Amino acid sequence: MLTKLNEINMCFHIDPNYLHSYPYDWRSKKPIIIRSTPQWFIDVSKIKDDTCKSLIDQVEFYPERGSKRLISFIKTRNEWCISRQRSWGVPIPVLYRKSNNEPLLNDEVLNQIIKIIEIEDIDSWFDNSNEIDNISKWLPDSMKDKANEFYKGKDTMDVWFDSGSSWKLIENYLSEQNLLDQAIERGYLSNAYLEGSDQHRGWFQSSILTKMGTRLESEKIVLPYKEIITHGFTLDEKGEKMSKSLGNVISPTAVINGDKQKKIPALGIDGLRLWVAQSDYSNDVSIGPTILKHVADNIKKIRFTFKFLLGNLNEKNNDFNINTNKIEYNDLKLLDKLILSKLYKLEKLCLENIKLHNFSTIIRELNHFINVELSSIYFDIRKDSLYTDKLNSKLRRSTQTVFVEIFKTFIKILSPILPIITQEAWNHSPISINQKIESPFMEISKWSYINGLPKIYLNEKIEIEFNKIWEIRNKVKLLIDKANRLDKNVRNSLETSIYLNLNENSEMFQILNKYKDEIADFCVVSQFHLNKPIIENGEIESNYNYEFEIDDLSDLKESIKINVVKSDKLKCPRCWKFTREPQDDLCNRCEDVVKDL
């Protein structure tokens, strides 16, 4: 060839050392021989415009970028090669003439083939015993005498045509259940298709092409799905693809049962589900020992939260019964109303994201609520009342009423994600809460996923006021930390009293005066004084003070002076607050509680 090209001056240059790129099989690492062979094709050019329009108008994509990806593949496709040359799979049931290899295709032959497959099964096509008799049964009666003129094709169907026609099973099921008319009315069969991002080329595409291709022009367009949810690929912690050769594959079993060799903790089924839920599946997701350790810590935090809630909702010893001890909303303490307001927002956000299949946001917001709103603030403040107040004190009952709402809301949000943990928590919940219903999944349908908690719980005014109080709380904690960590004058915040001084005509003063009976608890100190002269304990030479400006509700700057001093009272051995007088064994509050006991 090269000699001939040189003879006719068609060869510009010859480089015998040039290395050509050549396709190799990624499994066997051997070169691939490319050759042209007869194949079966479907012409999709006539349906692709309607298909693309239907995807745009009727299908929701999560993430949204999946829409452009799928539509671009369909727009640039005119033919679909549906035949494969494999020794396994679903055969393409076509008979060929021996004389010229021409396929025998007409309704009479196809109906006979369908009839035999229904009587026997698809594997009978591969039966080659007694060839002529075998061919004869696939032919209609009018052609059985010509069986020796034909042979069966060996091509198999593209697997994406197999999976792409799976919507037919759903259609048959809906028809059997007398639900097909509803599906036709709404315009789709299944609510959602869920697969990896590679399926924009595969299942997502083949499903809608086969559905649109079998539709008559006079029929209403009924798509196989309403939503397409696409996830990325699973990578190791270094962002590398998992491979047996690299030894970085982590199986679900290893996550559930643990793997000491790979330093993977045993997380159980709920742990595996939590890792999936917290991952942003719209991109590639990573997994490894470090990530799974954080998941283990997270699931422990959720368990401990349920345990703390249930530990303070005990019906035994007449502690608390939601039917008889519940505090009505208007009578709740202000801090409890604050938590209900934030709980209302959490539930609303989570239920909205459930509809959007955005579970990572749900887990992130739930973790923030547990770690910040509950553990760092609400539980920290209220545990004093829960452990030391009278069983029937209004403050304690107010807290327990809110605990019930937190528990039920967490059950509602987490049951679809962590069914085992929520079932366990449900099993240990008081009868007044679970009403002897065996599973939260039997009760969850009664809790409205549309309306959720009562709208009255939403209280923006209280949230704004508490934001100002928390600013002051943070300043107090800084001063106490200085006294504790740097100067070693106090060992914990309960040893201290705080004094706040500011303009009594300011809005900020009105807020502090409104909450003055609870601010000591909010700051976890023994006493709070508003615009009062400072009384110092003689054991320390000076107090810790801080003066700063804060925006009041009118966005006006207001100067506030904070003084933290060591309490002039003694420690109560029961509640540990420094509110006891020298002549008493207990503080006044604990004295009253003990008398009742």
Coordinates of C-alpha atoms in Angstrom, one line a residue:
M1 CA 0.0 0.0 0.0
L2 CA 2.7 2.5 0.9
T3 CA 4.7 1.5 -2.2
K4 CA 1.6 2.3 -4.4
L5 CA 1.0 5.6 -2.7
N6 CA 4.6 6.6 -3.3
E7 CA 4.3 5.7 -7.0
I8 CA 1.4 8.0 -7.5
N9 CA 2.9 10.8 -5.3
M10 CA 0.2 10.5 -2.7
C11 CA 2.4 9.9 0.3
F12 CA 3.8 13.0 2.0
H13 CA 5.9 11.4 4.7
I14 CA 6.5 8.0 6.2
D15 CA 7.6 7.6 9.9
P16 CA 8.2 3.9 10.7
N17 CA 8.6 4.8 14.5
Y18 CA 5.3 6.5 14.9
L19 CA 3.1 4.9 17.6
H20 CA -0.7 4.9 16.7
S21 CA -3.2 5.0 19.5
Y22 CA -5.4 1.9 19.5
P23 CA -8.4 0.9 21.6
Y24 CA -7.8 -1.6 24.4
D25 CA -10.2 -3.6 26.5
W26 CA -10.0 -2.2 30.0
R27 CA -10.6 -5.6 31.6
S28 CA -8.4 -8.0 29.6
K29 CA -5.8 -5.2 28.6
K30 CA -5.9 -6.6 25.0
P31 CA -6.4 -4.7 21.8
I32 CA -9.9 -4.6 20.3
I33 CA -10.5 -5.5 16.7
I34 CA -13.0 -3.2 15.2
R35 CA -15.1 -4.6 12.3
S36 CA -18.5 -3.7 10.7
T37 CA -21.3 -6.3 11.2
P38 CA -25.0 -6.2 10.5
Q39 CA -27.0 -4.8 13.4
W40 CA -30.6 -3.9 14.3
F41 CA -31.4 -0.3 14.8
I42 CA -34.4 1.7 16.0
D43 CA -35.1 5.0 14.2
V44 CA -35.7 7.5 17.0
S45 CA -35.7 10.6 14.8
K46 CA -39.5 10.7 14.6
I47 CA -40.1 10.7 18.3
K48 CA -37.1 12.6 19.8
D49 CA -38.8 16.1 19.5
D50 CA -41.9 15.0 21.4
T51 CA -39.7 13.2 23.9
C52 CA -37.5 16.2 24.6
K53 CA -40.6 18.5 24.9
S54 CA -42.2 16.0 27.4
L55 CA -39.0 15.9 29.5
I56 CA -38.9 19.7 29.7
D57 CA -42.6 20.1 30.4
Q58 CA -43.5 17.1 32.6
V59 CA -40.4 15.7 34.3
E60 CA -38.6 17.1 37.4
F61 CA -34.9 16.4 37.7
Y62 CA -32.9 16.1 40.9
P63 CA -30.3 17.7 40.5
E64 CA -31.7 20.0 37.8
R65 CA -28.6 19.7 35.6
G66 CA -29.6 16.1 34.7
S67 CA -32.3 17.6 32.5
K68 CA -29.8 19.2 30.1
R69 CA -27.7 16.1 30.1
L70 CA -30.5 13.7 29.2
I71 CA -32.1 16.0 26.6
S72 CA -28.8 16.7 24.9
F73 CA -28.2 12.9 24.4
I74 CA -31.7 12.4 22.9
K75 CA -31.4 15.5 20.6
T76 CA -28.2 14.2 19.1
R77 CA -29.4 10.7 18.5
N78 CA -31.1 9.5 15.4
E79 CA -30.6 5.7 15.6
W80 CA -30.4 3.3 18.5
C81 CA -28.5 0.1 17.9
I82 CA -30.4 -2.5 19.9
S83 CA -28.6 -5.7 18.9
R84 CA -25.6 -7.3 20.6
Q85 CA -23.4 -10.3 19.8
R86 CA -23.3 -12.1 23.1
S87 CA -23.7 -15.7 24.3
W88 CA -26.2 -14.5 27.0
G89 CA -29.1 -12.2 27.3
V90 CA -32.6 -11.8 25.8
P91 CA -32.5 -12.9 22.1
I92 CA -33.9 -10.9 19.2
P93 CA -36.4 -13.4 18.0
V94 CA -36.0 -13.1 14.2
L95 CA -35.9 -15.9 11.6
Y96 CA -33.6 -15.5 8.6
R97 CA -33.7 -17.1 5.1
K98 CA -30.8 -19.4 4.5
S99 CA -30.6 -18.3 0.9
N100 CA -29.9 -14.6 1.4
N101 CA -29.9 -13.9 5.1
E102 CA -33.0 -11.8 4.7
P103 CA -35.1 -11.5 8.0
L104 CA -38.6 -12.9 8.0
L105 CA -40.7 -10.1 9.6
N106 CA -44.5 -9.9 9.5
D107 CA -47.3 -9.8 12.0
E108 CA -48.2 -13.4 11.4
V109 CA -44.7 -14.7 12.2
L110 CA -44.3 -12.3 15.2
N111 CA -47.6 -13.4 16.7
Q112 CA -46.5 -17.0 16.5
I113 CA -43.2 -16.3 18.1
I114 CA -44.9 -14.4 21.0
K115 CA -47.4 -17.3 21.4
I116 CA -44.5 -19.9 21.7
I117 CA -42.6 -17.7 24.2
E118 CA -45.7 -17.3 26.3
I119 CA -46.3 -21.1 26.3
E120 CA -42.7 -22.1 27.0
D121 CA -40.2 -19.4 27.9
I122 CA -37.6 -17.2 26.3
D123 CA -34.9 -19.8 26.8
S124 CA -36.6 -22.1 24.3
W125 CA -35.3 -19.9 21.6
F126 CA -31.7 -21.2 22.3
D127 CA -32.8 -24.8 22.0
N128 CA -31.1 -26.2 18.9
S129 CA -32.0 -29.8 19.2
N130 CA -33.8 -31.2 16.1
E131 CA -33.2 -28.0 14.2
I132 CA -36.0 -28.3 11.5
D133 CA -38.7 -29.3 14.1
N134 CA -37.4 -26.5 16.3
I135 CA -37.7 -23.9 13.5
S136 CA -41.1 -25.3 12.5
K137 CA -42.8 -24.4 15.8
W138 CA -41.8 -20.7 15.4
L139 CA -43.5 -20.5 12.1
P140 CA -47.3 -20.0 11.5
D141 CA -49.2 -22.9 10.1
S142 CA -49.1 -21.6 6.6
M143 CA -45.3 -21.7 6.6
K144 CA -44.4 -24.8 8.7
D145 CA -43.6 -26.8 5.5
K146 CA -40.8 -24.3 4.8
A147 CA -39.0 -24.7 8.1
N148 CA -35.8 -26.0 6.4
E149 CA -35.5 -22.7 4.6
F150 CA -34.9 -20.6 7.8
Y151 CA -32.6 -20.4 10.7
K152 CA -32.9 -18.5 14.1
G153 CA -30.9 -15.4 14.7
K154 CA -28.2 -15.3 17.4
D155 CA -28.2 -11.6 18.2
T156 CA -29.2 -10.6 21.7
M157 CA -31.0 -7.5 22.8
D158 CA -29.2 -4.4 24.2
V159 CA -29.7 -4.7 28.0
W160 CA -30.9 -1.1 28.0
F161 CA -33.8 -2.1 25.9
D162 CA -34.6 -4.8 28.4
S163 CA -34.5 -2.4 31.4
G164 CA -36.0 0.4 29.4
S165 CA -39.1 -1.6 28.8
S166 CA -39.6 -2.3 32.6
W167 CA -42.3 0.4 32.7
K168 CA -44.6 -2.2 31.0
L169 CA -44.6 -4.3 34.2
I170 CA -45.7 -1.2 36.1
E171 CA -48.4 -0.5 33.5
N172 CA -49.7 -4.1 33.8
Y173 CA -49.7 -3.9 37.6
L174 CA -51.7 -0.6 37.6
S175 CA -54.1 -2.1 35.1
E176 CA -54.6 -5.2 37.4
Q177 CA -55.3 -2.8 40.3
N178 CA -57.7 -0.7 38.3
L179 CA -55.3 2.3 38.7
L180 CA -54.2 2.7 35.1
D181 CA -56.8 5.4 34.3
Q182 CA -55.4 7.5 37.2
A183 CA -51.9 7.1 35.8
I184 CA -53.1 8.1 32.3
E185 CA -54.8 11.1 33.8
R186 CA -51.8 12.3 35.7
G187 CA -49.5 11.6 32.8
Y188 CA -46.9 9.2 34.3
L189 CA -46.6 5.6 35.7
S190 CA -44.0 5.8 38.4
N191 CA -43.3 8.7 40.7
A192 CA -39.5 8.5 40.4
Y193 CA -36.6 6.7 38.7
L194 CA -33.4 6.6 40.8
E195 CA -30.0 5.7 39.3
G196 CA -26.4 6.9 38.7
S197 CA -25.4 9.8 36.4
D198 CA -24.3 7.3 33.8
Q199 CA -27.9 6.3 33.2
H200 CA -28.7 9.5 31.2
R201 CA -27.2 7.4 28.4
G202 CA -28.8 4.2 29.6
W203 CA -32.0 3.5 31.6
F204 CA -33.4 7.0 31.9
Q205 CA -33.1 7.4 28.1
S206 CA -34.2 3.9 27.0
S207 CA -37.2 4.0 29.3
I208 CA -38.7 7.1 27.8
L209 CA -37.7 6.2 24.2
T210 CA -39.4 2.8 24.4
K211 CA -42.5 4.4 26.0
M212 CA -42.8 7.1 23.4
G213 CA -42.0 4.7 20.6
T214 CA -44.9 2.4 21.5
R215 CA -47.4 5.3 21.8
L216 CA -50.0 5.9 19.1
E217 CA -50.3 9.4 17.8
S218 CA -53.9 9.6 19.0
E219 CA -53.0 8.6 22.6
K220 CA -52.2 10.9 25.4
I221 CA -48.5 11.1 26.4
V222 CA -48.0 9.0 29.5
L223 CA -44.3 9.0 30.6
P224 CA -42.6 6.2 32.6
Y225 CA -41.7 8.6 35.4
K226 CA -42.5 11.9 37.0
E227 CA -39.1 12.5 38.6
I228 CA -35.5 11.5 37.8
I229 CA -33.1 11.4 40.7
T230 CA -29.5 11.1 39.7
H231 CA -26.6 10.2 42.1
G232 CA -22.9 10.3 41.7
F233 CA -20.4 7.6 42.1
T234 CA -18.9 6.3 45.4
L235 CA -15.2 7.1 45.9
D236 CA -12.7 6.5 48.7
E237 CA -11.6 9.2 51.1
K238 CA -8.9 10.3 48.7
G239 CA -11.5 10.8 45.9
E240 CA -10.2 7.8 44.0
K241 CA -12.5 5.3 42.2
M242 CA -13.0 2.1 44.1
S243 CA -11.2 -0.8 42.6
K244 CA -10.3 -4.4 43.7
S245 CA -6.8 -3.9 42.4
L246 CA -6.3 -0.8 44.6
G247 CA -7.9 -2.6 47.6
N248 CA -10.0 0.4 48.5
V249 CA -13.4 -1.2 48.1
I250 CA -15.7 -0.8 51.1
S251 CA -18.8 -3.1 51.1
P252 CA -22.1 -2.3 52.8
T253 CA -21.5 -5.4 55.0
A254 CA -18.2 -3.9 56.2
V255 CA -20.1 -0.7 57.2
I256 CA -22.9 -2.6 59.0
N257 CA -20.7 -5.1 60.8
G258 CA -17.4 -3.2 61.0
D259 CA -14.0 -4.1 59.6
K260 CA -11.1 -4.0 62.0
Q261 CA -8.5 -4.4 59.3
K262 CA -9.8 -1.3 57.5
K263 CA -10.5 0.5 60.8
I264 CA -14.2 0.8 60.0
P265 CA -16.6 0.9 63.1
A266 CA -19.7 -1.2 63.1
L267 CA -22.5 1.2 62.3
G268 CA -25.4 -1.2 61.8
I269 CA -28.0 -0.8 59.1
D270 CA -29.1 2.7 60.4
G271 CA -25.5 3.8 60.3
L272 CA -25.2 2.9 56.7
R273 CA -28.5 4.6 55.9
L274 CA -27.3 7.7 57.8
W275 CA -24.1 7.9 55.7
V276 CA -26.2 7.7 52.6
A277 CA -28.6 10.4 53.8
Q278 CA -25.9 12.8 54.9
S279 CA -24.1 12.5 51.6
D280 CA -24.7 15.1 48.8
Y281 CA -25.7 12.5 46.2
S282 CA -25.9 15.1 43.4
N283 CA -22.1 14.8 43.2
D284 CA -19.7 11.9 43.8
V285 CA -19.7 10.8 47.4
S286 CA -16.7 9.6 49.5
I287 CA -16.5 6.9 52.1
G288 CA -13.8 5.7 54.4
P289 CA -12.8 5.2 58.0
T290 CA -12.6 8.9 59.0
I291 CA -15.9 9.7 57.4
L292 CA -17.6 6.7 59.0
K293 CA -16.2 7.6 62.4
H294 CA -18.0 10.9 62.1
V295 CA -21.2 9.0 61.1
A296 CA -20.7 6.9 64.3
D297 CA -20.4 10.0 66.4
N298 CA -23.5 11.4 64.7
I299 CA -25.7 8.4 65.3
K300 CA -24.6 8.2 69.0
K301 CA -25.6 11.9 69.4
I302 CA -29.1 11.1 67.9
R303 CA -29.4 8.1 70.2
F304 CA -28.4 10.1 73.3
T305 CA -30.9 12.8 72.4
F306 CA -33.7 10.3 72.3
K307 CA -32.5 8.8 75.5
F308 CA -32.4 12.2 77.3
L309 CA -35.9 13.1 76.0
L310 CA -37.4 9.7 77.1
G311 CA -35.5 9.8 80.4
N312 CA -37.5 12.9 81.3
L313 CA -40.8 11.7 80.1
N314 CA -41.3 8.8 82.5
E315 CA -44.9 8.0 83.4
K316 CA -43.9 6.0 86.4
N317 CA -44.1 7.6 89.9
N318 CA -46.6 10.2 88.4
D319 CA -43.7 12.0 86.8
F320 CA -45.4 13.1 83.5
N321 CA -48.4 12.1 81.4
I322 CA -49.1 14.1 78.3
N323 CA -52.9 13.7 78.8
T324 CA -53.0 15.1 82.3
N325 CA -49.8 17.1 82.8
K326 CA -49.5 19.0 79.5
I327 CA -49.1 22.8 79.7
E328 CA -51.1 24.7 77.2
Y329 CA -49.1 26.8 74.7
N330 CA -50.1 30.2 76.2
D331 CA -48.9 29.1 79.6
L332 CA -45.5 27.8 78.5
K333 CA -42.3 29.5 79.6
L334 CA -40.7 31.9 77.1
L335 CA -37.7 29.7 76.5
D336 CA -40.0 26.7 75.8
K337 CA -41.9 28.9 73.2
L338 CA -38.6 29.8 71.6
I339 CA -37.7 26.1 71.1
L340 CA -41.1 25.3 69.7
S341 CA -40.7 28.2 67.2
K342 CA -37.4 26.8 66.1
L343 CA -38.8 23.3 66.1
Y344 CA -41.6 24.5 63.8
K345 CA -39.1 25.9 61.4
L346 CA -37.0 22.8 61.5
E347 CA -40.0 20.5 60.7
K348 CA -41.1 22.7 57.9
L349 CA -37.7 22.8 56.3
C350 CA -37.2 19.0 56.7
L351 CA -40.6 18.1 55.2
E352 CA -40.0 20.5 52.3
N353 CA -36.6 18.8 51.7
I354 CA -38.1 15.3 51.9
K355 CA -40.3 16.2 48.9
L356 CA -37.1 17.5 47.1
H357 CA -35.2 14.3 48.1
N358 CA -32.6 16.5 49.7
F359 CA -31.7 14.4 52.7
S360 CA -28.3 15.8 53.3
T361 CA -29.9 19.2 54.2
I362 CA -32.3 17.4 56.6
I363 CA -29.4 15.7 58.4
R364 CA -27.3 18.9 58.5
E365 CA -30.2 21.0 59.9
L366 CA -31.2 18.3 62.4
N367 CA -27.6 18.0 63.6
H368 CA -27.4 21.8 64.1
F369 CA -30.7 21.8 66.0
I370 CA -29.5 18.9 68.3
N371 CA -26.0 20.3 68.9
V372 CA -26.7 24.0 69.2
E373 CA -30.4 24.6 70.0
L374 CA -30.8 21.6 72.3
S375 CA -27.5 20.4 73.8
S376 CA -25.7 23.7 74.0
I377 CA -28.6 25.8 75.1
Y378 CA -32.0 24.3 75.9
F379 CA -30.9 21.0 77.6
D380 CA -28.1 22.8 79.3
I381 CA -30.4 25.4 80.8
R382 CA -33.4 23.1 81.6
K383 CA -31.6 20.2 83.2
D384 CA -31.4 22.1 86.5
S385 CA -35.2 22.3 86.7
L386 CA -35.7 18.7 85.4
Y387 CA -33.4 17.3 88.1
T388 CA -34.1 19.5 91.1
D389 CA -37.5 21.2 90.9
K390 CA -40.7 19.6 92.2
L391 CA -42.1 16.9 89.9
N392 CA -45.2 19.0 89.3
S393 CA -43.5 22.4 89.0
K394 CA -44.8 24.6 86.2
L395 CA -41.3 25.1 84.8
R396 CA -40.7 21.4 84.7
R397 CA -44.1 20.6 83.2
S398 CA -43.5 23.3 80.6
T399 CA -40.2 21.7 79.6
Q400 CA -41.7 18.2 79.5
T401 CA -44.5 19.4 77.3
V402 CA -42.0 20.7 74.8
F403 CA -40.0 17.4 75.1
V404 CA -43.0 15.5 73.8
E405 CA -43.2 17.8 70.7
I406 CA -39.5 17.4 70.1
F407 CA -39.7 13.6 70.4
K408 CA -42.6 13.3 68.1
T409 CA -41.1 15.6 65.5
F410 CA -37.8 13.8 65.5
I411 CA -39.6 10.5 65.1
K412 CA -41.5 11.9 62.1
I413 CA -38.4 13.3 60.4
L414 CA -36.0 10.4 61.2
S415 CA -38.3 7.4 60.7
P416 CA -37.8 7.2 56.9
I417 CA -34.0 7.6 57.4
L418 CA -33.3 5.7 60.6
P419 CA -36.2 3.2 61.0
I420 CA -34.4 0.9 63.6
I421 CA -33.4 3.7 66.0
T422 CA -36.8 5.4 65.8
Q423 CA -38.6 2.1 66.3
E424 CA -36.5 1.4 69.4
A425 CA -37.2 4.9 70.7
W426 CA -40.9 4.4 70.0
N427 CA -40.9 1.1 71.9
H428 CA -39.5 2.8 75.0
S429 CA -41.8 5.9 74.8
P430 CA -44.6 6.3 77.3
I431 CA -48.0 4.9 76.5
S432 CA -49.5 8.4 76.6
I433 CA -47.3 9.2 73.6
N434 CA -47.3 6.0 71.5
Q435 CA -51.0 5.1 72.4
K436 CA -50.0 1.4 72.3
I437 CA -49.4 1.6 68.5
E438 CA -46.7 -0.9 67.7
S439 CA -44.7 1.2 65.2
P440 CA -44.3 4.9 64.4
F441 CA -44.9 3.9 60.7
M442 CA -48.5 3.0 61.7
E443 CA -48.9 6.4 63.4
I444 CA -46.9 8.6 61.0
S445 CA -49.6 8.7 58.4
K446 CA -51.9 10.5 60.9
W447 CA -49.4 13.3 61.4
S448 CA -49.9 15.7 58.6
Y449 CA -46.8 16.1 56.5
I450 CA -48.4 19.2 54.9
N451 CA -49.4 21.2 58.0
G452 CA -47.0 19.7 60.6
L453 CA -46.8 21.4 64.0
P454 CA -49.4 24.1 64.8
K455 CA -48.7 27.5 63.2
I456 CA -49.1 29.1 66.6
Y457 CA -45.7 27.7 67.5
L458 CA -44.0 30.1 65.1
N459 CA -43.1 33.2 67.1
E460 CA -40.7 35.5 65.4
K461 CA -40.9 38.1 68.2
I462 CA -39.6 35.8 70.8
E463 CA -36.8 34.6 68.5
I464 CA -35.7 38.2 68.0
E465 CA -35.7 38.9 71.7
F466 CA -33.7 35.8 72.5
N467 CA -31.1 36.6 69.9
K468 CA -30.4 39.7 72.0
I469 CA -30.3 37.7 75.2
W470 CA -27.9 35.2 73.7
E471 CA -25.6 38.0 72.7
I472 CA -25.4 38.9 76.4
R473 CA -25.1 35.3 77.4
N474 CA -22.1 34.9 75.1
K475 CA -20.4 37.9 76.7
V476 CA -21.0 36.5 80.1
K477 CA -19.5 33.1 79.2
L478 CA -16.4 34.9 77.9
L479 CA -15.9 36.7 81.3
I480 CA -16.6 33.5 83.3
D481 CA -14.1 31.6 81.0
K482 CA -11.5 34.2 81.8
A483 CA -12.1 33.9 85.5
N484 CA -12.0 30.1 85.3
R485 CA -9.3 29.4 82.7
L486 CA -6.9 32.4 83.1
D487 CA -7.2 33.6 86.6
K488 CA -8.5 30.4 88.3
N489 CA -10.8 32.4 90.5
V490 CA -13.9 30.3 89.8
R491 CA -14.3 26.7 89.0
N492 CA -17.7 26.8 87.3
S493 CA -20.3 29.3 86.2
L494 CA -22.6 28.5 89.1
E495 CA -20.2 30.1 91.5
T496 CA -20.9 33.5 90.0
S497 CA -23.5 36.3 89.9
I498 CA -23.9 38.7 87.1
Y499 CA -24.9 42.4 87.1
L500 CA -26.2 44.2 84.0
N501 CA -26.5 48.0 83.9
L502 CA -28.0 50.0 81.0
N503 CA -30.4 52.8 80.3
E504 CA -33.8 52.0 81.8
N505 CA -35.6 53.8 79.0
S506 CA -34.2 51.6 76.3
E507 CA -36.0 48.7 74.5
M508 CA -33.1 46.4 75.6
F509 CA -33.9 47.1 79.2
Q510 CA -37.5 46.2 78.6
I511 CA -36.5 42.9 77.2
L512 CA -34.1 42.1 80.0
N513 CA -36.7 43.1 82.6
K514 CA -39.3 40.8 80.9
Y515 CA -36.9 37.8 81.2
K516 CA -35.1 38.8 84.5
D517 CA -36.4 35.9 86.5
E518 CA -34.9 33.4 84.0
I519 CA -31.7 35.1 82.8
A520 CA -29.7 33.5 85.7
D521 CA -30.7 30.1 84.3
F522 CA -30.1 31.2 80.7
C523 CA -26.5 32.1 81.6
V524 CA -26.1 29.1 84.0
V525 CA -25.1 31.3 86.9
S526 CA -26.6 31.5 90.4
Q527 CA -27.9 35.1 90.4
F528 CA -28.8 37.9 88.0
H529 CA -29.2 41.5 88.9
L530 CA -30.5 44.2 86.6
N531 CA -29.4 47.8 87.3
K532 CA -28.5 47.1 90.9
P533 CA -25.3 48.0 92.9
I534 CA -22.6 45.4 92.8
I535 CA -22.0 43.2 95.9
E536 CA -18.6 41.6 95.7
N537 CA -17.5 38.6 97.6
G538 CA -14.5 39.4 99.7
E539 CA -12.6 36.4 98.4
I540 CA -11.8 38.1 95.2
E541 CA -10.3 41.5 94.8
S542 CA -12.2 42.7 91.7
N543 CA -15.0 41.7 89.4
Y544 CA -14.8 40.8 85.8
N545 CA -16.5 43.5 83.7
Y546 CA -17.2 44.1 80.1
E547 CA -18.8 47.1 78.5
F548 CA -20.2 46.9 74.9
E549 CA -22.8 48.3 72.6
I550 CA -25.7 46.2 71.3
D551 CA -28.4 47.0 68.7
D552 CA -31.8 47.1 70.3
L553 CA -35.0 46.2 68.4
S554 CA -35.0 49.7 66.8
D555 CA -31.5 49.2 65.5
L556 CA -30.2 51.9 67.9
K557 CA -26.9 51.4 69.7
E558 CA -27.4 50.7 73.4
S559 CA -24.5 50.6 75.8
I560 CA -24.5 47.7 78.3
K561 CA -22.1 47.1 81.2
I562 CA -21.7 43.5 82.4
N563 CA -20.0 42.6 85.7
V564 CA -19.3 39.0 86.8
V565 CA -18.5 38.5 90.5
K566 CA -18.2 35.5 92.7
S567 CA -21.5 34.9 94.5
D568 CA -21.8 36.1 98.1
K569 CA -23.9 33.0 98.9
L570 CA -22.9 29.5 99.6
K571 CA -23.2 26.3 97.5
C572 CA -26.3 24.3 97.9
P573 CA -25.3 20.6 98.1
R574 CA -28.5 19.5 96.3
C575 CA -28.7 21.8 93.2
W576 CA -25.1 23.1 93.3
K577 CA -26.2 26.7 92.9
F578 CA -24.6 29.3 95.1
T579 CA -27.8 30.5 96.7
R580 CA -27.6 29.1 100.2
E581 CA -27.5 31.2 103.3
P582 CA -24.8 30.3 105.9
Q583 CA -27.4 29.2 108.5
D584 CA -29.2 26.9 106.1
D585 CA -28.5 23.3 105.0
L586 CA -30.2 23.8 101.6
C587 CA -31.2 26.7 99.5
N588 CA -34.8 27.9 99.8
R589 CA -35.9 26.1 96.6
C590 CA -34.4 22.8 97.5
E591 CA -35.7 23.1 101.0
D592 CA -39.3 23.3 99.7
V593 CA -38.8 20.3 97.3
V594 CA -37.3 18.1 100.1
K595 CA -40.2 18.9 102.4
D596 CA -42.7 17.7 99.8
L597 CA -40.6 14.5 99.3

